[in-house]
Short mmCIF file of N, CA and C in Angstrom, two decimals:
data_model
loop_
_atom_site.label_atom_id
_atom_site.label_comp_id
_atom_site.label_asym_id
_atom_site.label_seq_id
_atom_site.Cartn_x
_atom_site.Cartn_y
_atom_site.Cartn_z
N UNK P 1 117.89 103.72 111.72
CA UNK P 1 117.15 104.86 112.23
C UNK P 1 118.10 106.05 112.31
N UNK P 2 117.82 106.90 111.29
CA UNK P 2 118.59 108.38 111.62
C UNK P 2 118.28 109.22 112.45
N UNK P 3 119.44 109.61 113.26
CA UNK P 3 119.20 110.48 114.33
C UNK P 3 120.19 111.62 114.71
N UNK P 4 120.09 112.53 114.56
CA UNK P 4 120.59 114.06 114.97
C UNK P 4 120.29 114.87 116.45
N UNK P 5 121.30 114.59 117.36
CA UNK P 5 121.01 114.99 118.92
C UNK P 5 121.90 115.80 118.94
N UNK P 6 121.45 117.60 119.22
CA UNK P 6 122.22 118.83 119.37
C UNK P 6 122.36 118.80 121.07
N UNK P 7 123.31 119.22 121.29
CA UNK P 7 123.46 119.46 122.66
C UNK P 7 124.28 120.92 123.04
N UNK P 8 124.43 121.34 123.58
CA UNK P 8 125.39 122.43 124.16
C UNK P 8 124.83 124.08 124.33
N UNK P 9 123.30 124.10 124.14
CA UNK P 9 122.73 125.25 124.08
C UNK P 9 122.88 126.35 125.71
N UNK P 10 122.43 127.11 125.71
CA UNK P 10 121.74 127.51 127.26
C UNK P 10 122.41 129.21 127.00
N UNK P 11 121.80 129.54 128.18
CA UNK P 11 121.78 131.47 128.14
C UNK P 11 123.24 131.21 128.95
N UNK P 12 123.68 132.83 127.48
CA UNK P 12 125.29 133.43 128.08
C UNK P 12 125.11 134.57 127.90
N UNK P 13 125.87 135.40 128.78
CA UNK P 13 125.95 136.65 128.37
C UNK P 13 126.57 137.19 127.13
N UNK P 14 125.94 138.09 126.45
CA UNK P 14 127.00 139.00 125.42
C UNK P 14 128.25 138.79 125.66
N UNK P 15 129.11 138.46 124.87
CA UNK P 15 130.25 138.28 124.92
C UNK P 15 130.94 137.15 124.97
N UNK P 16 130.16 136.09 125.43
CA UNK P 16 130.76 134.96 125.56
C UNK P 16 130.64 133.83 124.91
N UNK P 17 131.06 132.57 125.09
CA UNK P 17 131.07 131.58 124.14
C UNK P 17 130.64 130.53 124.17
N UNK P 18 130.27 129.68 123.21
CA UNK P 18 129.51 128.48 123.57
C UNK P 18 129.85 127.71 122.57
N UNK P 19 130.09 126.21 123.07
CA UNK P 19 130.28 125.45 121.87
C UNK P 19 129.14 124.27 121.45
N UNK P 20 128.22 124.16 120.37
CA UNK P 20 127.23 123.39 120.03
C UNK P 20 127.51 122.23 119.51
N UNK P 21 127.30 121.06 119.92
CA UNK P 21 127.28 119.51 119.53
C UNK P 21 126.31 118.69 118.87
N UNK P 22 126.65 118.29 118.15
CA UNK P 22 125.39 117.71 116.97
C UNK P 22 126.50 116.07 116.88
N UNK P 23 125.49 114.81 117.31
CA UNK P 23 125.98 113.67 117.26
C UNK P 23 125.04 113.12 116.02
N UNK P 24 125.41 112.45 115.41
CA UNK P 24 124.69 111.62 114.14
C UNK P 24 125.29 110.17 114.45
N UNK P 25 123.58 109.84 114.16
CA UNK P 25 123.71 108.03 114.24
C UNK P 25 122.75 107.68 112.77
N UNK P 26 123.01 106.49 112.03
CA UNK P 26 122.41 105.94 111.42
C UNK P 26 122.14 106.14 109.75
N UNK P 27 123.51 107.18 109.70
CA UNK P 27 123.67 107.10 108.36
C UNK P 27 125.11 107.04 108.21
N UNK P 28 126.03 107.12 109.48
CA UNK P 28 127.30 107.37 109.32
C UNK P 28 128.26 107.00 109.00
N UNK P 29 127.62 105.51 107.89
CA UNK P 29 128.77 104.36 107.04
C UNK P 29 128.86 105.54 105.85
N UNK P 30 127.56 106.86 105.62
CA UNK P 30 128.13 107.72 104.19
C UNK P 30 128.56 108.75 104.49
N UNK P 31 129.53 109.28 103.65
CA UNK P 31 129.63 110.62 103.69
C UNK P 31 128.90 112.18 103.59
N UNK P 32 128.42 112.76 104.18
CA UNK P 32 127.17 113.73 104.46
C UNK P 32 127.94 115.07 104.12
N UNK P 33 126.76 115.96 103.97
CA UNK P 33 126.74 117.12 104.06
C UNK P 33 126.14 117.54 105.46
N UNK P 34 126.85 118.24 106.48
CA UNK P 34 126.51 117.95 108.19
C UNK P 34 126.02 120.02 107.71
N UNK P 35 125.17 120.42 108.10
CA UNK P 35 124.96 121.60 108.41
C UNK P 35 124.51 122.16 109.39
N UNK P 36 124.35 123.62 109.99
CA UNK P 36 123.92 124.38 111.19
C UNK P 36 122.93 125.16 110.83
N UNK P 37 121.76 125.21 111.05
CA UNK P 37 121.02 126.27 110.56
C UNK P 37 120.23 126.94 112.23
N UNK P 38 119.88 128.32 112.00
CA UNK P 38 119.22 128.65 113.04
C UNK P 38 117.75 129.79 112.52
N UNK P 39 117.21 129.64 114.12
CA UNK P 39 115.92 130.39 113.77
C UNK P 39 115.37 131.27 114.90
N UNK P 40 115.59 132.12 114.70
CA UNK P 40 114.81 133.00 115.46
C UNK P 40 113.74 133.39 115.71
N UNK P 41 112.72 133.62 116.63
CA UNK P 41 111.30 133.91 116.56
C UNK P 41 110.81 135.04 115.75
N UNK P 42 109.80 134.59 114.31
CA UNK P 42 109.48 135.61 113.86
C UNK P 42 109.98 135.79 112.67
N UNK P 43 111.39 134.85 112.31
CA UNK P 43 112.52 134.91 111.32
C UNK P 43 112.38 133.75 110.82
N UNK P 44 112.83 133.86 109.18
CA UNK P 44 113.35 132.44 108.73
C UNK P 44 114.80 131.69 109.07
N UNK P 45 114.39 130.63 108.75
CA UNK P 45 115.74 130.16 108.91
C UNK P 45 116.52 130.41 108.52
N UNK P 46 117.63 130.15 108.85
CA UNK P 46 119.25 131.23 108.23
C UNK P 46 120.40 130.08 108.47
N UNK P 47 120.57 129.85 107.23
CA UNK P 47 121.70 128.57 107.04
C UNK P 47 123.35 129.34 108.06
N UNK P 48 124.13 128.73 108.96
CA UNK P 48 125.07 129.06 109.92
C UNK P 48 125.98 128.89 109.05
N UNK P 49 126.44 127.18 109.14
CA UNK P 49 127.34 126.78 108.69
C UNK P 49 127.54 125.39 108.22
N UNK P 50 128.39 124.80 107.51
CA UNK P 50 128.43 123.56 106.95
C UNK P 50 129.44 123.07 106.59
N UNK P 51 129.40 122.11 106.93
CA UNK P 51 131.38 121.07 106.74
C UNK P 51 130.55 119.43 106.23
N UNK P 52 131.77 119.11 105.02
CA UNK P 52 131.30 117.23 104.69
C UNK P 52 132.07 116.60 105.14
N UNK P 53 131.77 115.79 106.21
CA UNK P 53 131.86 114.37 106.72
C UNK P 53 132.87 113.80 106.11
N UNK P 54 132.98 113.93 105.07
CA UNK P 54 134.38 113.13 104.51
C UNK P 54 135.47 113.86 104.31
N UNK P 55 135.66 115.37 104.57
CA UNK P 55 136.25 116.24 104.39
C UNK P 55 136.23 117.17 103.13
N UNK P 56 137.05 118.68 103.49
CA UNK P 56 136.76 119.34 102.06
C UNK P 56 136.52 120.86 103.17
N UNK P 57 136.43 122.16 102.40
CA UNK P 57 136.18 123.15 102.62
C UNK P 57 135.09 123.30 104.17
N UNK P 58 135.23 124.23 104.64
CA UNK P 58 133.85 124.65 105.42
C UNK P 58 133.32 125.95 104.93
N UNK P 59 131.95 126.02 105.35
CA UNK P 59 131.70 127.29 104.69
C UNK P 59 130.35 128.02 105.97
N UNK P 60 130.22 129.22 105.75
CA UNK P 60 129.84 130.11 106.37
C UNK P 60 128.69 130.90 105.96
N UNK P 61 127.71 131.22 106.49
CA UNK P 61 126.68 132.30 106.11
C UNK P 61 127.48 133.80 105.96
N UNK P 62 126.84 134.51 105.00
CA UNK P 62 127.22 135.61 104.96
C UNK P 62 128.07 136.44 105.62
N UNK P 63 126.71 137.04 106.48
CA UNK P 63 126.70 137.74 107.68
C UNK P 63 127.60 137.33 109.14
N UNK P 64 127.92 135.70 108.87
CA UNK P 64 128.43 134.87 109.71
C UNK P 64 130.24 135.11 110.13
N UNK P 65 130.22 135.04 109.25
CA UNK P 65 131.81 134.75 109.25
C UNK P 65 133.23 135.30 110.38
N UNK P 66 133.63 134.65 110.78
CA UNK P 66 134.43 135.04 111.98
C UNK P 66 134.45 134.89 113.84
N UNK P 67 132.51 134.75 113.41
CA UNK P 67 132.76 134.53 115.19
C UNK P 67 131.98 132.84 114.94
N UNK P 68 132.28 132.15 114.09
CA UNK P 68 131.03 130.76 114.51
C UNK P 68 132.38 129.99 113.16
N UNK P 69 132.97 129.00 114.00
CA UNK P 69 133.63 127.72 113.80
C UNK P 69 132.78 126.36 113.50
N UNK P 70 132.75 125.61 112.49
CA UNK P 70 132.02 124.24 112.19
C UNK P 70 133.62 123.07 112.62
N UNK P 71 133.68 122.49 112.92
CA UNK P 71 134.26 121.33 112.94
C UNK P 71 133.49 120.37 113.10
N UNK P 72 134.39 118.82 113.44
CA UNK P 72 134.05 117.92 113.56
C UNK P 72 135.13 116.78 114.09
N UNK P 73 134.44 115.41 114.11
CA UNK P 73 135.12 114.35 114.94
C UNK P 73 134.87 113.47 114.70
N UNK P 74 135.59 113.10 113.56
CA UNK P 74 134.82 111.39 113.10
C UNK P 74 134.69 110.42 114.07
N UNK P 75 135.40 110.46 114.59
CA UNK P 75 135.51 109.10 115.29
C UNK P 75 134.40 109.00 115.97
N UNK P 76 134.00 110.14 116.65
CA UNK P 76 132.40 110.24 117.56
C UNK P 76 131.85 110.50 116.73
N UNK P 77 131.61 111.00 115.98
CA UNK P 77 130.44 111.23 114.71
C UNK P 77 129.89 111.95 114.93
N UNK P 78 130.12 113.03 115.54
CA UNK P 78 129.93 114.64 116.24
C UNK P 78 130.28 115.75 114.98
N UNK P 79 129.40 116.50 114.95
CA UNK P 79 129.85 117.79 114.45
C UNK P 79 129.93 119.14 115.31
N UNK P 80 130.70 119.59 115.27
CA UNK P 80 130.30 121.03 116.36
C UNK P 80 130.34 122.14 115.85
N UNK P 81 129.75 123.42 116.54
CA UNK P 81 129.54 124.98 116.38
C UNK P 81 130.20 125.58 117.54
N UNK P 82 130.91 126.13 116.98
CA UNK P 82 131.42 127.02 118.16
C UNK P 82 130.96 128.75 118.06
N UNK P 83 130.26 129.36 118.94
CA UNK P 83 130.11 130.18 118.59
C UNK P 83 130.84 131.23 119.51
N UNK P 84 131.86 132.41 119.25
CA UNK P 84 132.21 133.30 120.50
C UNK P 84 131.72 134.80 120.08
N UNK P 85 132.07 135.14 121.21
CA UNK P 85 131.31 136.80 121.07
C UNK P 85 130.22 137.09 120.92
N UNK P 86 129.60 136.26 121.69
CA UNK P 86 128.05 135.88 120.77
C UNK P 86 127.06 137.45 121.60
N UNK P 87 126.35 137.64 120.55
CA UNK P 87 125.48 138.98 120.64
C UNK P 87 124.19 138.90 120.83
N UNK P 88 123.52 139.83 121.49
CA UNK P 88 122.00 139.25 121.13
C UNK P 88 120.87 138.69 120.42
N UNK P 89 121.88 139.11 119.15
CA UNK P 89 121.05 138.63 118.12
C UNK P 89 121.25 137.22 117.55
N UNK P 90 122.59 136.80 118.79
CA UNK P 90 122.69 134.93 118.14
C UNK P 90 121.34 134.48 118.74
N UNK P 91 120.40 134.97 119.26
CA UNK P 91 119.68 134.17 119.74
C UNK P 91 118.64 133.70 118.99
N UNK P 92 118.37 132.58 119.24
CA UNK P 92 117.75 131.25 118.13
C UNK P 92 117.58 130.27 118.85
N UNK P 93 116.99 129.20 118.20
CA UNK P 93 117.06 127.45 118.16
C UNK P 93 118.06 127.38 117.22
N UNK P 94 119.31 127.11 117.72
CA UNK P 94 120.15 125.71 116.63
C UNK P 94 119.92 124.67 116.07
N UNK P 95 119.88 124.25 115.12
CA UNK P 95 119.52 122.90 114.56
C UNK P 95 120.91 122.66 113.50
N UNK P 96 121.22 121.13 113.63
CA UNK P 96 122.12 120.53 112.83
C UNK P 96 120.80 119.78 112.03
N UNK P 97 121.94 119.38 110.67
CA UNK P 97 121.37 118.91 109.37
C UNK P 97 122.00 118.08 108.87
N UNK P 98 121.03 117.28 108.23
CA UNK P 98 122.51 116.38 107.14
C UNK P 98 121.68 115.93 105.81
N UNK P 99 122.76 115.93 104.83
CA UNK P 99 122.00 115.71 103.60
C UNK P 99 123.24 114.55 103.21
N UNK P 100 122.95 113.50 103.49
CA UNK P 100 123.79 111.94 103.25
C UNK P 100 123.75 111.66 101.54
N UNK P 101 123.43 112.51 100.68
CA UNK P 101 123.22 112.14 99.15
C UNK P 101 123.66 112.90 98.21
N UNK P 102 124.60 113.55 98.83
CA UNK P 102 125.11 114.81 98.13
C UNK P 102 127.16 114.37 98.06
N UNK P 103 128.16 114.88 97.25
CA UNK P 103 129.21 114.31 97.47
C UNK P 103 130.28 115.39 98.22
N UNK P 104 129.23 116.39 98.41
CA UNK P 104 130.14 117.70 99.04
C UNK P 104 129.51 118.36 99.44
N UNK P 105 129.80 119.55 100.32
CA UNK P 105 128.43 120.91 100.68
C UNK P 105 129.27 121.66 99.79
N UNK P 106 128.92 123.11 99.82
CA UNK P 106 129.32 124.35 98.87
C UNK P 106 128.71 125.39 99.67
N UNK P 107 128.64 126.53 99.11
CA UNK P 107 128.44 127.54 100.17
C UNK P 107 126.45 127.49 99.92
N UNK P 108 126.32 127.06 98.36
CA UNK P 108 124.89 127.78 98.47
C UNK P 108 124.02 126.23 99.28
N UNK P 109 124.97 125.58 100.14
CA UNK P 109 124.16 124.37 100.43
C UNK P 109 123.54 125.06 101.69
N UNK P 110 123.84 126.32 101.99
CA UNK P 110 123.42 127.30 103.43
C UNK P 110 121.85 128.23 102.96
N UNK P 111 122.10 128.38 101.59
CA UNK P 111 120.54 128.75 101.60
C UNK P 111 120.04 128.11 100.56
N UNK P 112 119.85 126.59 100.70
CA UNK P 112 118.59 125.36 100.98
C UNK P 112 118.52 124.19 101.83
N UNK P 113 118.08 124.88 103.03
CA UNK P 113 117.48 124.19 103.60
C UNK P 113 117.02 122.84 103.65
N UNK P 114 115.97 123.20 102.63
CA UNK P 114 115.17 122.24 102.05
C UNK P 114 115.98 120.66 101.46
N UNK P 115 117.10 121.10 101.07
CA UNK P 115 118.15 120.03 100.48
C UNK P 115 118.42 118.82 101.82
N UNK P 116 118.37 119.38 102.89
CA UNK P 116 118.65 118.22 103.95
C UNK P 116 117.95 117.27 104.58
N UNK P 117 118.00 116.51 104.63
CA UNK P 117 116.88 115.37 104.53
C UNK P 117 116.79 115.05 106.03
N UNK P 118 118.06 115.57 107.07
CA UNK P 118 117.32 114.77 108.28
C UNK P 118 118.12 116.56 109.13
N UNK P 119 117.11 116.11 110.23
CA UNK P 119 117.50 117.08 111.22
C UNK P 119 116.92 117.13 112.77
N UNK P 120 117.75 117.39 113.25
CA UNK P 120 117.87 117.46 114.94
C UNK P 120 116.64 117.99 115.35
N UNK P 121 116.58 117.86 116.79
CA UNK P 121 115.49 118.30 117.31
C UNK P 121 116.10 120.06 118.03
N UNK P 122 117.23 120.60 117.88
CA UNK P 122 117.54 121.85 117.99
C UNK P 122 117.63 122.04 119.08
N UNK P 123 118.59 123.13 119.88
CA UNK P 123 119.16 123.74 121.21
C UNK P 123 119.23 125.01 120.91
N UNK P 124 118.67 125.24 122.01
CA UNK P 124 118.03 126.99 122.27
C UNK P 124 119.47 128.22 122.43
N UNK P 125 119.40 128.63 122.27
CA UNK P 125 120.78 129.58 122.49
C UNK P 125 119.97 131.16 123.01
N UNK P 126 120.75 131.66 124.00
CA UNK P 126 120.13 132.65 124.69
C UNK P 126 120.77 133.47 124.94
N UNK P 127 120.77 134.76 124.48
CA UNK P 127 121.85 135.92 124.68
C UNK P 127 121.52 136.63 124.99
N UNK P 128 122.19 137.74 126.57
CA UNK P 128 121.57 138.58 127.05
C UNK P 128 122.26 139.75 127.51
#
């Protein structure tokens, strides 16, 4: 049973930082493509960020770059987002992703979505 549990959401003020947790169970004997995508009310989704499970590059949305960190932790089977400086406009649902059938992410693995086969139930992020 695959499962994707985000944790670490909640309202911060402008300026400050938050770090997002995405645990994966039940595919984690393969190597994945782990991604961040978010959504804002009204907006499409907007690929964050993305790091593979077995290692290799990370990569970044566009517009992204500089204030939002992807790591990870094999051993817990955690991926995380760190986001600082965060502005009003980080505000969204977070959702982690994983696409377990792929042998790497790349940057354009941020705009399709559609490519990831399992995903979290998402943490709210609130900026004010």
């Amino acid at each position: 049973h695959v499962q994707l549990v985000e944790s670490g959401g909640g309202s911060v003020q402008a300026g400050g930082s938050l770090r997002l947790s995405c645990v994966a169970s039940g595919f984690t004997f393969r190597p994945s493509c782990m991604g961040w995508f978010r959504q804002a009310p009204g907006k499409e989704r907007e690929g964050v960020a993305a790091i593979y499970s077995g290692g290799g590059p990370t990569y970044y949305g566009d517009s992204l770059k500089g204030r939002f960190t992807v790591s990870q932790d094999k051993d817990k089977n955690t991926v995380y987002l760190e986001i600082n400086n965060l502005k009003p406009e980080d505000t969204a649902i977070y959702y982690c992703a994983a696409d377990p059938f792929v042998n790497y992410c790349s940057s354009s693995s941020l705009s399709r979505p559609g490519d990831f086969d399992y995903w979290g139930q998402g943490t709210q992020v609130t900026v004010s």
